Short mmCIF file of C-alpha atoms in Angstrom, two decimals:
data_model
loop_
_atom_site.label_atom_id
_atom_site.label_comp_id
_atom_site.label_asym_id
_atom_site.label_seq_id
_atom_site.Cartn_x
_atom_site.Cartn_y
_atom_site.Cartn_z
CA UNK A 113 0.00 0.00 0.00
CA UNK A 114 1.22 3.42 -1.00
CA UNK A 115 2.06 5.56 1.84
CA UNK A 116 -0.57 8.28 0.43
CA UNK A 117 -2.97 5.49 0.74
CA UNK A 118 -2.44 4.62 4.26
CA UNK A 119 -2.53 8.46 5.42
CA UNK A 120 -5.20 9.32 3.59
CA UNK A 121 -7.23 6.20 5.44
CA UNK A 122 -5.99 7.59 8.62
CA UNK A 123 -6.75 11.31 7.38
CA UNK A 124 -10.54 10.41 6.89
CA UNK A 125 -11.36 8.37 9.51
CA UNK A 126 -10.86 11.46 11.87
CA UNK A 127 -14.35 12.19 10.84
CA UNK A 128 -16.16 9.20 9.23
CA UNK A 129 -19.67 10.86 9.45
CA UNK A 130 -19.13 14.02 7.43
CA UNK A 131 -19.59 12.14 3.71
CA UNK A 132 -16.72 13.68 2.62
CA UNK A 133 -15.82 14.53 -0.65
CA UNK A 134 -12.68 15.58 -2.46
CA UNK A 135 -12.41 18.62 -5.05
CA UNK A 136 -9.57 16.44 -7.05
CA UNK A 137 -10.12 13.11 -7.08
CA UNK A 138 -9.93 12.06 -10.07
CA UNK A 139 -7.81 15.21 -11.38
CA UNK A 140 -4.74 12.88 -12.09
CA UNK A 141 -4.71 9.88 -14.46
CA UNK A 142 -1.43 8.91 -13.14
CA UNK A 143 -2.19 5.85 -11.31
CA UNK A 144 1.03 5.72 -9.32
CA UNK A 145 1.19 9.90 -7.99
CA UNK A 146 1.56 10.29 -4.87
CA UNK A 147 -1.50 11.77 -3.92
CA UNK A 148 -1.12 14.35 -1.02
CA UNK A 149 -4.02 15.59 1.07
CA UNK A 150 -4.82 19.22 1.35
CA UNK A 151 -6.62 20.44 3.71
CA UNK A 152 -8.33 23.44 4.37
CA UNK A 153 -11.55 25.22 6.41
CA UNK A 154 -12.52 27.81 3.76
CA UNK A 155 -15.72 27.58 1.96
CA UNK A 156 -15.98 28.08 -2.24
CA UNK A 157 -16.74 30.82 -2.94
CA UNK A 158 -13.69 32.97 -0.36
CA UNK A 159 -10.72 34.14 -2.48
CA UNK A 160 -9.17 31.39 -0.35
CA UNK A 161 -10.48 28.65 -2.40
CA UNK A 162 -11.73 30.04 -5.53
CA UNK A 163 -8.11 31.61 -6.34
CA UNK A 164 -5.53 30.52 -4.41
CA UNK A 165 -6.70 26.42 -3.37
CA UNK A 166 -8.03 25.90 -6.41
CA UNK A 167 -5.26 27.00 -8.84
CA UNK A 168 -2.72 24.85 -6.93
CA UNK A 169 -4.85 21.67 -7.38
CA UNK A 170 -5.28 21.92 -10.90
CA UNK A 171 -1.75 23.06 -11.92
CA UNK A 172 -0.21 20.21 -9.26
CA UNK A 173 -2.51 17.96 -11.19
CA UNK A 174 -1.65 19.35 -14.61
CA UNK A 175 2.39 19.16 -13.94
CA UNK A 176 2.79 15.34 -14.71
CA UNK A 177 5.33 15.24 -12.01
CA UNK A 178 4.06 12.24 -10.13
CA UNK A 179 2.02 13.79 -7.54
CA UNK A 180 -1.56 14.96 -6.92
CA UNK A 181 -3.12 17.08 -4.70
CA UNK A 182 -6.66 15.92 -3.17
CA UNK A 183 -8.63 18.75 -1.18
CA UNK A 184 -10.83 19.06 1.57
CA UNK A 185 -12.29 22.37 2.49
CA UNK A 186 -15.15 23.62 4.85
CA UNK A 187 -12.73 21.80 8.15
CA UNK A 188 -13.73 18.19 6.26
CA UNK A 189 -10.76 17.05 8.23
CA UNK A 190 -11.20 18.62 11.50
CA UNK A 191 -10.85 22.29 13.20
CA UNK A 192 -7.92 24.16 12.90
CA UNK A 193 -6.02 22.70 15.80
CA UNK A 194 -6.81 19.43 14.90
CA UNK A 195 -5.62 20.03 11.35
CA UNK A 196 -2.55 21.34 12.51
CA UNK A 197 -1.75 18.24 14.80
CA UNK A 198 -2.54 15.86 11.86
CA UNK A 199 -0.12 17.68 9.61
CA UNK A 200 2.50 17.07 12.42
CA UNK A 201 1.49 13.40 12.33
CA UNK A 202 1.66 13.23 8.37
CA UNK A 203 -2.21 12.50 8.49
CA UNK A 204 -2.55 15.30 6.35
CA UNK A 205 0.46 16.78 4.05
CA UNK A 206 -0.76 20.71 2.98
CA UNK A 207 -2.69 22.65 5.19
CA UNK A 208 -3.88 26.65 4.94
CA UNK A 209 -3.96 28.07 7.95
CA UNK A 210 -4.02 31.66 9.67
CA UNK A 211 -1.33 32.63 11.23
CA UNK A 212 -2.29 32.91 14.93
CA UNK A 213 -3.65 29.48 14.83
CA UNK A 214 -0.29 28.34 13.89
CA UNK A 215 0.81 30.30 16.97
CA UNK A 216 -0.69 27.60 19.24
CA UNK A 217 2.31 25.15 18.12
CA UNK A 218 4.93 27.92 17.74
CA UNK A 219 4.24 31.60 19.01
CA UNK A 220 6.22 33.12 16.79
CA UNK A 221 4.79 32.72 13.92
CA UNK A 222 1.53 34.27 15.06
CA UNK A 223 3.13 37.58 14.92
CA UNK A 224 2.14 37.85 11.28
CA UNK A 225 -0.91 38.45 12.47
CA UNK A 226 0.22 41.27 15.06
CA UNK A 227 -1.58 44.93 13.75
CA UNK A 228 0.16 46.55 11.56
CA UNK A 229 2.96 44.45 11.53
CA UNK A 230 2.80 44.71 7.71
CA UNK A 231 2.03 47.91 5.72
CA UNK A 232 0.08 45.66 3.20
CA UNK A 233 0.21 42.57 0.87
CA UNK A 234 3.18 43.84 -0.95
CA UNK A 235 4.91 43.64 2.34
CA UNK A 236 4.13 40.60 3.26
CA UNK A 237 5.01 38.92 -0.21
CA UNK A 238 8.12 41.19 0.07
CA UNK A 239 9.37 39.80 3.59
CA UNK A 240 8.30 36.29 2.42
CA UNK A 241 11.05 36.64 -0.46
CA UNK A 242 13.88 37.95 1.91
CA UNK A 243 16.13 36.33 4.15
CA UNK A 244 15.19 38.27 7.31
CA UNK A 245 11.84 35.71 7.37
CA UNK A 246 14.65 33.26 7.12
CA UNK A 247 14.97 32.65 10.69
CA UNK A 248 10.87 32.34 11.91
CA UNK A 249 10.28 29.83 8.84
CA UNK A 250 13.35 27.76 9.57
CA UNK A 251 12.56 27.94 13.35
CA UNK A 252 8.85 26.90 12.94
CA UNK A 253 10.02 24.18 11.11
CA UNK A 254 12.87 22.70 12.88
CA UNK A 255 10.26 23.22 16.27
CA UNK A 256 7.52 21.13 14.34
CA UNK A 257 8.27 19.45 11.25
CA UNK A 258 6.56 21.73 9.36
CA UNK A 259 7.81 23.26 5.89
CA UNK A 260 5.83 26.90 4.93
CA UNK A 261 5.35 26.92 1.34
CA UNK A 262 3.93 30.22 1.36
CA UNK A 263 1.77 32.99 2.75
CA UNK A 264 -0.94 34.88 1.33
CA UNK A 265 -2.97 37.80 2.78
CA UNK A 266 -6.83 37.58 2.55
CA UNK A 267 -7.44 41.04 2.60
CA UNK A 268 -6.75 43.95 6.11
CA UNK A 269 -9.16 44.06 8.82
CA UNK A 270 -11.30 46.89 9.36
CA UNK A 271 -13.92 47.99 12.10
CA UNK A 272 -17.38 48.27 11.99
CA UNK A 273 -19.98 49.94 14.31
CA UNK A 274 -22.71 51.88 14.59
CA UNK A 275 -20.40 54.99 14.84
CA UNK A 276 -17.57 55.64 12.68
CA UNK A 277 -14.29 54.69 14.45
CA UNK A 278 -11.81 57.30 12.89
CA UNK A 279 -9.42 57.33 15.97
CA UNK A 280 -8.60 55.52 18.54
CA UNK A 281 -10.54 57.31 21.06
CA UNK A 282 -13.51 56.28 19.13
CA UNK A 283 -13.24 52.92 20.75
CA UNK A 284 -13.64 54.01 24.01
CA UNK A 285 -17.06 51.95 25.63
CA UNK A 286 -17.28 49.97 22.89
CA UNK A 287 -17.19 46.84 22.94
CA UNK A 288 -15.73 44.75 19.98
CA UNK A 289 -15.69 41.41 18.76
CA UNK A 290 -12.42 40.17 18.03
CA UNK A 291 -11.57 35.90 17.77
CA UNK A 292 -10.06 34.57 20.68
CA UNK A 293 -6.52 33.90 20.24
CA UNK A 294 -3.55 35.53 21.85
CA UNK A 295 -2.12 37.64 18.89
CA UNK A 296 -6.08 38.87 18.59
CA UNK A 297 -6.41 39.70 22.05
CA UNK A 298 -3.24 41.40 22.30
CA UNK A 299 -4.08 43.70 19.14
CA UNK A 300 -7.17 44.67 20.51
CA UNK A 301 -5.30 46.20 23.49
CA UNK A 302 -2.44 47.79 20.88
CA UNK A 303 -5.09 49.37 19.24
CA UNK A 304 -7.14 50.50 22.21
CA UNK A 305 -10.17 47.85 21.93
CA UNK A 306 -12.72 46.44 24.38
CA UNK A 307 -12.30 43.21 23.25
CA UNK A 308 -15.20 40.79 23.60
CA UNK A 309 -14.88 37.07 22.23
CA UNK A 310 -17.73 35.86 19.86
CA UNK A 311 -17.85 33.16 18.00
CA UNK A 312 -17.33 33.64 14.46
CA UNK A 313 -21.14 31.92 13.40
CA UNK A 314 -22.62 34.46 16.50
CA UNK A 315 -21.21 37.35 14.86
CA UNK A 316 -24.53 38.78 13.45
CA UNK A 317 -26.87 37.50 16.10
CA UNK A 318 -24.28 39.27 19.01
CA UNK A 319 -24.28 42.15 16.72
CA UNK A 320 -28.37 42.44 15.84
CA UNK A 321 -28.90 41.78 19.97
CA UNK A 322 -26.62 44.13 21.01
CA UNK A 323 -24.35 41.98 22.71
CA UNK A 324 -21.10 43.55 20.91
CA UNK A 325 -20.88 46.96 19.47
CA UNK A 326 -18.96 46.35 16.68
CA UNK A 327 -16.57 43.70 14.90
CA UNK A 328 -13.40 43.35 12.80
CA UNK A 329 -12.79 41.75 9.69
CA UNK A 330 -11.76 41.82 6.18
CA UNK A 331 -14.28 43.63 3.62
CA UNK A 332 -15.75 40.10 2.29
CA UNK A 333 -16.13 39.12 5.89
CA UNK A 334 -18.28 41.89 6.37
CA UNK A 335 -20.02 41.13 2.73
CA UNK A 336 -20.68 37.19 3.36
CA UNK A 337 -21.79 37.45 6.92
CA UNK A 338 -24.19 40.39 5.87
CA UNK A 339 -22.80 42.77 8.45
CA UNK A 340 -24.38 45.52 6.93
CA UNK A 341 -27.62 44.45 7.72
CA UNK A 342 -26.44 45.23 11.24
CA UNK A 343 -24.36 47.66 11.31
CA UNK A 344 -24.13 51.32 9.73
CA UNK A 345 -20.30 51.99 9.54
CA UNK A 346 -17.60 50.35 7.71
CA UNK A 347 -14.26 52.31 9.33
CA UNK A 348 -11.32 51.45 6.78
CA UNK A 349 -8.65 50.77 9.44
CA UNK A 350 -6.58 48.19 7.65
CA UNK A 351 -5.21 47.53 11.21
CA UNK A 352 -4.50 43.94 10.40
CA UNK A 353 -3.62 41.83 7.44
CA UNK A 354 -5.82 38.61 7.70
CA UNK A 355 -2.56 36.29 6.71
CA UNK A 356 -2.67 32.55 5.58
CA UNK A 357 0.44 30.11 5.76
CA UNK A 358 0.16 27.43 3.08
CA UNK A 359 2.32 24.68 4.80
CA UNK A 360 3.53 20.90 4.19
CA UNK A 361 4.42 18.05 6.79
CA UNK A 362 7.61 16.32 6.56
CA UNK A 363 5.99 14.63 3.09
CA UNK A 364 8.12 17.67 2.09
CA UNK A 365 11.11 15.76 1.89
CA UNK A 366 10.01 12.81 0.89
CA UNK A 367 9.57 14.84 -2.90
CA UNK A 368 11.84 14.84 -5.39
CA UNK A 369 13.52 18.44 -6.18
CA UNK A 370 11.21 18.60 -9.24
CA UNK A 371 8.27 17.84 -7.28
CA UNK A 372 9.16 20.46 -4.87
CA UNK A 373 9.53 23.13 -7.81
CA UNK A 374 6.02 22.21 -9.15
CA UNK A 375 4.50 22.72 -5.73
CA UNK A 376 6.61 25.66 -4.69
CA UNK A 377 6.08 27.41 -8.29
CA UNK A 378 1.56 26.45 -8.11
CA UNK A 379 1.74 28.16 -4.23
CA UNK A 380 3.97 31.25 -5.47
CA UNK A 381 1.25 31.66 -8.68
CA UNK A 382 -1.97 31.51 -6.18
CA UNK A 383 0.12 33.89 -3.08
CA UNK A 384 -0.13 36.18 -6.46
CA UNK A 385 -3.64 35.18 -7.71
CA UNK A 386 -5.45 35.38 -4.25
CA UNK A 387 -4.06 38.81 -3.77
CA UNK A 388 -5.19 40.18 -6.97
CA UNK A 389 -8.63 38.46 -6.34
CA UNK A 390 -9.31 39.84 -3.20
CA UNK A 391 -8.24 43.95 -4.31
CA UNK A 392 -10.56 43.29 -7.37
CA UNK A 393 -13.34 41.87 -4.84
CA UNK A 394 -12.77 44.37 -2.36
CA UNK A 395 -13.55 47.42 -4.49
CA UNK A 396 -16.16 45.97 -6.35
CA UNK A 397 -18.05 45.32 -2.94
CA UNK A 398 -16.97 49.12 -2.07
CA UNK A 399 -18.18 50.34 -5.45
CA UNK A 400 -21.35 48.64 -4.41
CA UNK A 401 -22.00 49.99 -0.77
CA UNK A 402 -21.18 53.61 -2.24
CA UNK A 403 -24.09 53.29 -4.51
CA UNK A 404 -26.36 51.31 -2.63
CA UNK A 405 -25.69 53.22 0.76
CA UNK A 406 -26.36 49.76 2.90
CA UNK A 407 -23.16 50.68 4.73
CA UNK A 408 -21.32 53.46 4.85
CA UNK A 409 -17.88 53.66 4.46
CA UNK A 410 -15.44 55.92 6.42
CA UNK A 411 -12.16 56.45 4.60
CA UNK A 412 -10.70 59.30 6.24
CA UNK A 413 -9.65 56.64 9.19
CA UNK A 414 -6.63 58.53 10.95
CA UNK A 415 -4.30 55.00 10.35
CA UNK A 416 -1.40 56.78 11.28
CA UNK A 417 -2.20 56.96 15.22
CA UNK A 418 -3.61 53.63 15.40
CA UNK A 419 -0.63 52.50 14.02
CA UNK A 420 1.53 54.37 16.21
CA UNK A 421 0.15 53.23 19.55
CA UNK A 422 0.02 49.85 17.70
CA UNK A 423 4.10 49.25 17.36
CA UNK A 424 4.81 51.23 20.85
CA UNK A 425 2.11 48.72 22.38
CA UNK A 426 3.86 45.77 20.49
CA UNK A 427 7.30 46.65 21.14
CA UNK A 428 7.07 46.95 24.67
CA UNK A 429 4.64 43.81 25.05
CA UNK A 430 6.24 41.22 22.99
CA UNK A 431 9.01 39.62 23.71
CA UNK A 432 11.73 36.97 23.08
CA UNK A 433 11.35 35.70 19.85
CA UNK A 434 8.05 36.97 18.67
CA UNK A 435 9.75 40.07 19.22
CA UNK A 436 12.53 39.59 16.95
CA UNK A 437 9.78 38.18 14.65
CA UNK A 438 8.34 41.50 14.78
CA UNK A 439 11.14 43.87 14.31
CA UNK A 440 12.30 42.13 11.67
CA UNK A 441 9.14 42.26 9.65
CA UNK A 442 9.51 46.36 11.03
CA UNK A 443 12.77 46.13 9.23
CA UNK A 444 11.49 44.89 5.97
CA UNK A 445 9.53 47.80 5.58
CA UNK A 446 12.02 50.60 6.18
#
């Protein structure tokens, strides 16, 4: 039995009852690829799936280099902390995950997620390409077995309310839903937020009973989970770029070096694809709210203080190596 056979057993019997089924199954007619397992918990339709997951399926597929990817989105294969155990385990071989989840099996790494830690998704792609990430990537690896193939920004963060939030004194007696993890938690205070934890599916029912004041999340966040319908201010704060590692277990180096460069050159092509996606998305959804008035849209956000208080807050709160994580993605930029 192939060992792609025997994981991918394994992989699915995590969750027996879901009925699961795989975008690529029969993508390959290679009857001998290794066929590696990616996993995922973004649903079609995100700039996740529809142009970055996607594209890397079908040109692994296309490549004729022995191996095939088989996905499973919409957490098929478990929640995010499950995923990331099973890609430890070689259960599952490529994962997409955001970056402060990953911070649960090394810290570091969640700083990608810290706000404003990068000035936007040229940034990101830029530090990505020099050596200063060099030390985080080859640190998260040799602490877990994991190999990052790539990372990919699914568009900033901004506030809404039912005031515009221009300032960070704006904030003040709100309270705002941010996700639960450290790096989230600790942004909220950098950036001078009451943070409440929601669930991400009680978003809009916290929001319409008034149990939070206002949330934060990218612009087709705020489209899919009809925020609007809730909420009368979109405040363009771009505090926080919602970042996605594409990563591999130690199947890595079982590939051959042309295997690598097929899977190395499909990530680098969707890293570009899902970024042009989501700008196109973006300001066709705020082309849309202008007209429609459903939400309105504050663009005169004073991003400059927020991100001020943001890196003193940061800098004087972080420490060890998600500090050095931190200052050297600081570095990049200057």
């Amino acid at each position: 039995m192939h060992r792609s056979t025997t994981m991918k057993i394994s992989a699915l019997a995590m969750v027996p009852a879901l009925g699961l089924t795989a975008c690529g199954e029969d993508a390959t007619d290679d009857p001998d690829a290794t066929v590696l397992t990616l996993a995922h918990s973004y649903n079609p339709g995100q700039p996740q799936v529809d142009c970055g997951i996607e594209l890397i399926e079908e040109q692994v597929n296309e490549a004729d280099a022995g191996i095939a990817i088989e996905t499973y989105g919409s957490s098929q294969l478990g929640g995010d902390a499950d995923r990331i155990a099973s890609v430890s385990s070689g259960d599952i071989d490529i994962d997409v995950q955001g970056a402060s989840a990953l911070g649960a099996v090394y810290e570091p790494v969640s700083v990608f997620d810290a706000a404003y830690a990068f000035d936007d998704e040229q940034h990101l792609a830029d530090f990505m390409a020099d050596e200063a990430s060099d030390p985080v990537i080859e640190d998260f690896a040799a602490e877990t077995g994991i190999h990052t193939l790539g990372a990919w920004s699914a568009g900033a963060r901004h506030f809404t309310a039912d005031a515009p939030i221009q300032e960070p004194a704006d904030l003040d007696g709100l309270r705002i839903r941010f996700p639960g993890s450290p790096q989230y938690l600790m942004n909220a205070q950098a950036l001078g937020a009451d943070a409440t934890e929601v669930a991400y599916e009680e978003i809009y029912l916290s929001l319409q009973q008034g149990a939070v004041d206002g949330q934060e999340n990218p612009i087709n966040i705020v489209e899919s989970e009809n925020i609007s319908e809730v909420q009368d201010y979109l405040s363009l704060s771009g505090h926080q770029l919602n970042t996605n590692l594409i990563i591999i277990g130690e199947v890595w180096d079982e590939l051959d070096s042309e295997q690598q460069e097929v899977l190395s050159t499909a990530v680098s092509d969707a890293v570009e694809e899902v970024t042009t996606c989501v700008a196109e998305e973006e300001q066709e959804t705020l082309d849309r709210w202008e007209t429609s008035g459903e939400i309105e849209v504050i663009d005169d956000v004073d991003v400059d203080t927020f991100r001020d208080q943001s890196h003193t807050y940061l800098g004087e709160n972080l420490d060890g190596e998600s500090l050095e994580v931190f200052e050297a993605i600081r570095g990049s930029a200057e």
